[in-house]
């Protein structure tokens, strides 16, 4: 099992927000893409972050957006659509969405709408 599966989402989330903010974007945008991917309400997302939920439990509780398979691209040198492990693929989907926020991609495009 990958070490990241047992890491808390909150421990990585702070880096997601910092990355977006460094590039002139906001925590709200990171929250929006995270909620879009997971189906969590704002309160549910905040509860998972406050409780230190692991990535494994976070995505087990999520109702993954049906358009998530439309997320394609390369993150950390790996094409997300070619990742075999379902949990790792979901984590990389989130990584890629945050990367797209940081790069200033339009939200409608990021949310595959």
PDB file of C-alpha atoms in Angstrom:
ATOM      1  CA  UNK A   1       0.000   0.000   0.000  1.00  0.00           C
ATOM      2  CA  UNK A   2       1.302   3.403  -0.925  1.00  0.00           C
ATOM      3  CA  UNK A   3       2.321   5.686   1.946  1.00  0.00           C
ATOM      4  CA  UNK A   4       0.112   8.477   0.583  1.00  0.00           C
ATOM      5  CA  UNK A   5      -3.009   6.346   1.096  1.00  0.00           C
ATOM      6  CA  UNK A   6      -2.489   6.593   4.868  1.00  0.00           C
ATOM      7  CA  UNK A   7      -1.637  10.321   4.853  1.00  0.00           C
ATOM      8  CA  UNK A   8      -4.269  12.765   5.991  1.00  0.00           C
ATOM      9  CA  UNK A   9      -5.886  14.786   3.240  1.00  0.00           C
ATOM     10  CA  UNK A  10      -5.443  17.881   5.417  1.00  0.00           C
ATOM     11  CA  UNK A  11      -1.651  17.444   5.430  1.00  0.00           C
ATOM     12  CA  UNK A  12      -1.581  17.667   1.621  1.00  0.00           C
ATOM     13  CA  UNK A  13      -4.501  20.080   1.282  1.00  0.00           C
ATOM     14  CA  UNK A  14      -2.483  22.915   2.838  1.00  0.00           C
ATOM     15  CA  UNK A  15       0.030  22.471   0.006  1.00  0.00           C
ATOM     16  CA  UNK A  16      -2.764  22.492  -2.580  1.00  0.00           C
ATOM     17  CA  UNK A  17      -4.024  25.816  -1.207  1.00  0.00           C
ATOM     18  CA  UNK A  18      -0.509  27.278  -0.954  1.00  0.00           C
ATOM     19  CA  UNK A  19       0.205  26.336  -4.571  1.00  0.00           C
ATOM     20  CA  UNK A  20      -3.019  27.951  -5.791  1.00  0.00           C
ATOM     21  CA  UNK A  21      -2.414  31.091  -3.723  1.00  0.00           C
ATOM     22  CA  UNK A  22       1.179  31.428  -4.972  1.00  0.00           C
ATOM     23  CA  UNK A  23      -0.245  31.589  -8.470  1.00  0.00           C
ATOM     24  CA  UNK A  24      -2.911  34.167  -7.563  1.00  0.00           C
ATOM     25  CA  UNK A  25      -5.808  31.804  -6.963  1.00  0.00           C
ATOM     26  CA  UNK A  26      -7.856  31.019  -3.871  1.00  0.00           C
ATOM     27  CA  UNK A  27      -8.698  28.372  -1.284  1.00  0.00           C
ATOM     28  CA  UNK A  28     -12.304  28.655  -2.502  1.00  0.00           C
ATOM     29  CA  UNK A  29     -11.225  27.504  -5.964  1.00  0.00           C
ATOM     30  CA  UNK A  30      -9.344  24.536  -4.475  1.00  0.00           C
ATOM     31  CA  UNK A  31     -12.439  23.703  -2.396  1.00  0.00           C
ATOM     32  CA  UNK A  32     -14.673  23.974  -5.456  1.00  0.00           C
ATOM     33  CA  UNK A  33     -12.673  21.458  -7.509  1.00  0.00           C
ATOM     34  CA  UNK A  34     -12.288  19.158  -4.496  1.00  0.00           C
ATOM     35  CA  UNK A  35     -16.049  19.176  -3.850  1.00  0.00           C
ATOM     36  CA  UNK A  36     -16.767  18.689  -7.570  1.00  0.00           C
ATOM     37  CA  UNK A  37     -14.558  15.588  -7.650  1.00  0.00           C
ATOM     38  CA  UNK A  38     -15.753  14.069  -4.367  1.00  0.00           C
ATOM     39  CA  UNK A  39     -19.375  15.153  -4.138  1.00  0.00           C
ATOM     40  CA  UNK A  40     -18.807  16.448  -0.596  1.00  0.00           C
ATOM     41  CA  UNK A  41     -20.725  19.450   0.702  1.00  0.00           C
ATOM     42  CA  UNK A  42     -18.679  22.344   2.116  1.00  0.00           C
ATOM     43  CA  UNK A  43     -19.408  21.077   5.655  1.00  0.00           C
ATOM     44  CA  UNK A  44     -18.411  17.499   4.780  1.00  0.00           C
ATOM     45  CA  UNK A  45     -15.140  18.655   3.222  1.00  0.00           C
ATOM     46  CA  UNK A  46     -14.319  20.796   6.265  1.00  0.00           C
ATOM     47  CA  UNK A  47     -15.148  17.874   8.586  1.00  0.00           C
ATOM     48  CA  UNK A  48     -12.793  15.527   6.695  1.00  0.00           C
ATOM     49  CA  UNK A  49     -10.021  18.116   6.854  1.00  0.00           C
ATOM     50  CA  UNK A  50     -10.604  18.796  10.568  1.00  0.00           C
ATOM     51  CA  UNK A  51     -10.784  15.081  11.419  1.00  0.00           C
ATOM     52  CA  UNK A  52      -7.518  14.210   9.649  1.00  0.00           C
ATOM     53  CA  UNK A  53      -9.214  11.726   7.319  1.00  0.00           C
ATOM     54  CA  UNK A  54      -6.744   9.626   5.306  1.00  0.00           C
ATOM     55  CA  UNK A  55      -6.840   9.668   1.516  1.00  0.00           C
ATOM     56  CA  UNK A  56      -8.053   6.059   1.645  1.00  0.00           C
ATOM     57  CA  UNK A  57     -11.033   6.923   3.857  1.00  0.00           C
ATOM     58  CA  UNK A  58     -11.631  10.272   2.115  1.00  0.00           C
ATOM     59  CA  UNK A  59     -12.143   8.671  -1.279  1.00  0.00           C
ATOM     60  CA  UNK A  60     -14.000   5.683   0.214  1.00  0.00           C
ATOM     61  CA  UNK A  61     -16.574   8.173   1.549  1.00  0.00           C
ATOM     62  CA  UNK A  62     -16.650  10.221  -1.660  1.00  0.00           C
ATOM     63  CA  UNK A  63     -19.259   9.993  -4.380  1.00  0.00           C
ATOM     64  CA  UNK A  64     -16.856  10.480  -7.301  1.00  0.00           C
ATOM     65  CA  UNK A  65     -18.139  12.802  -9.996  1.00  0.00           C
ATOM     66  CA  UNK A  66     -19.305  10.768 -13.033  1.00  0.00           C
ATOM     67  CA  UNK A  67     -17.212  13.078 -15.249  1.00  0.00           C
ATOM     68  CA  UNK A  68     -13.996  12.283 -13.356  1.00  0.00           C
ATOM     69  CA  UNK A  69     -12.805   9.902 -16.122  1.00  0.00           C
ATOM     70  CA  UNK A  70     -12.736  12.962 -18.412  1.00  0.00           C
ATOM     71  CA  UNK A  71      -9.771  14.216 -16.354  1.00  0.00           C
ATOM     72  CA  UNK A  72      -6.740  13.477 -18.485  1.00  0.00           C
ATOM     73  CA  UNK A  73      -3.205  14.712 -18.491  1.00  0.00           C
ATOM     74  CA  UNK A  74       0.170  14.217 -16.890  1.00  0.00           C
ATOM     75  CA  UNK A  75       0.926  14.743 -13.210  1.00  0.00           C
ATOM     76  CA  UNK A  76       4.292  13.795 -11.702  1.00  0.00           C
ATOM     77  CA  UNK A  77       5.275  12.398 -15.104  1.00  0.00           C
ATOM     78  CA  UNK A  78       2.384   9.921 -15.185  1.00  0.00           C
ATOM     79  CA  UNK A  79      -0.751  10.021 -17.346  1.00  0.00           C
ATOM     80  CA  UNK A  80      -3.684   9.923 -14.910  1.00  0.00           C
ATOM     81  CA  UNK A  81      -5.817   7.957 -17.333  1.00  0.00           C
ATOM     82  CA  UNK A  82      -3.208   5.143 -17.333  1.00  0.00           C
ATOM     83  CA  UNK A  83      -2.946   4.692 -13.533  1.00  0.00           C
ATOM     84  CA  UNK A  84      -4.037   1.155 -12.625  1.00  0.00           C
ATOM     85  CA  UNK A  85      -4.685   1.610  -8.899  1.00  0.00           C
ATOM     86  CA  UNK A  86      -8.157   3.182  -8.500  1.00  0.00           C
ATOM     87  CA  UNK A  87      -7.290   5.043  -5.280  1.00  0.00           C
ATOM     88  CA  UNK A  88      -4.025   6.421  -6.665  1.00  0.00           C
ATOM     89  CA  UNK A  89      -5.893   7.525  -9.776  1.00  0.00           C
ATOM     90  CA  UNK A  90      -8.417   9.458  -7.662  1.00  0.00           C
ATOM     91  CA  UNK A  91      -5.602  11.138  -5.704  1.00  0.00           C
ATOM     92  CA  UNK A  92      -3.888  12.101  -8.964  1.00  0.00           C
ATOM     93  CA  UNK A  93      -7.197  13.399 -10.350  1.00  0.00           C
ATOM     94  CA  UNK A  94      -7.290  15.791  -7.394  1.00  0.00           C
ATOM     95  CA  UNK A  95      -3.630  16.728  -7.903  1.00  0.00           C
ATOM     96  CA  UNK A  96      -4.312  17.516 -11.557  1.00  0.00           C
ATOM     97  CA  UNK A  97      -7.421  19.575 -10.790  1.00  0.00           C
ATOM     98  CA  UNK A  98      -5.454  21.684  -8.295  1.00  0.00           C
ATOM     99  CA  UNK A  99      -2.669  22.076 -10.861  1.00  0.00           C
ATOM    100  CA  UNK A 100      -5.215  23.337 -13.391  1.00  0.00           C
ATOM    101  CA  UNK A 101      -6.528  25.876 -10.837  1.00  0.00           C
ATOM    102  CA  UNK A 102      -2.973  27.070 -10.194  1.00  0.00           C
ATOM    103  CA  UNK A 103      -2.314  27.438 -13.917  1.00  0.00           C
ATOM    104  CA  UNK A 104      -5.388  29.643 -14.248  1.00  0.00           C
ATOM    105  CA  UNK A 105      -7.483  27.355 -16.393  1.00  0.00           C
ATOM    106  CA  UNK A 106     -11.143  28.405 -16.613  1.00  0.00           C
ATOM    107  CA  UNK A 107     -13.309  26.727 -13.960  1.00  0.00           C
ATOM    108  CA  UNK A 108     -15.830  25.472 -16.546  1.00  0.00           C
ATOM    109  CA  UNK A 109     -12.987  23.640 -18.280  1.00  0.00           C
ATOM    110  CA  UNK A 110     -11.542  22.286 -15.031  1.00  0.00           C
ATOM    111  CA  UNK A 111     -14.952  20.948 -13.993  1.00  0.00           C
ATOM    112  CA  UNK A 112     -15.339  19.214 -17.360  1.00  0.00           C
ATOM    113  CA  UNK A 113     -18.649  20.969 -18.026  1.00  0.00           C
TER     114      UNK A 113
END
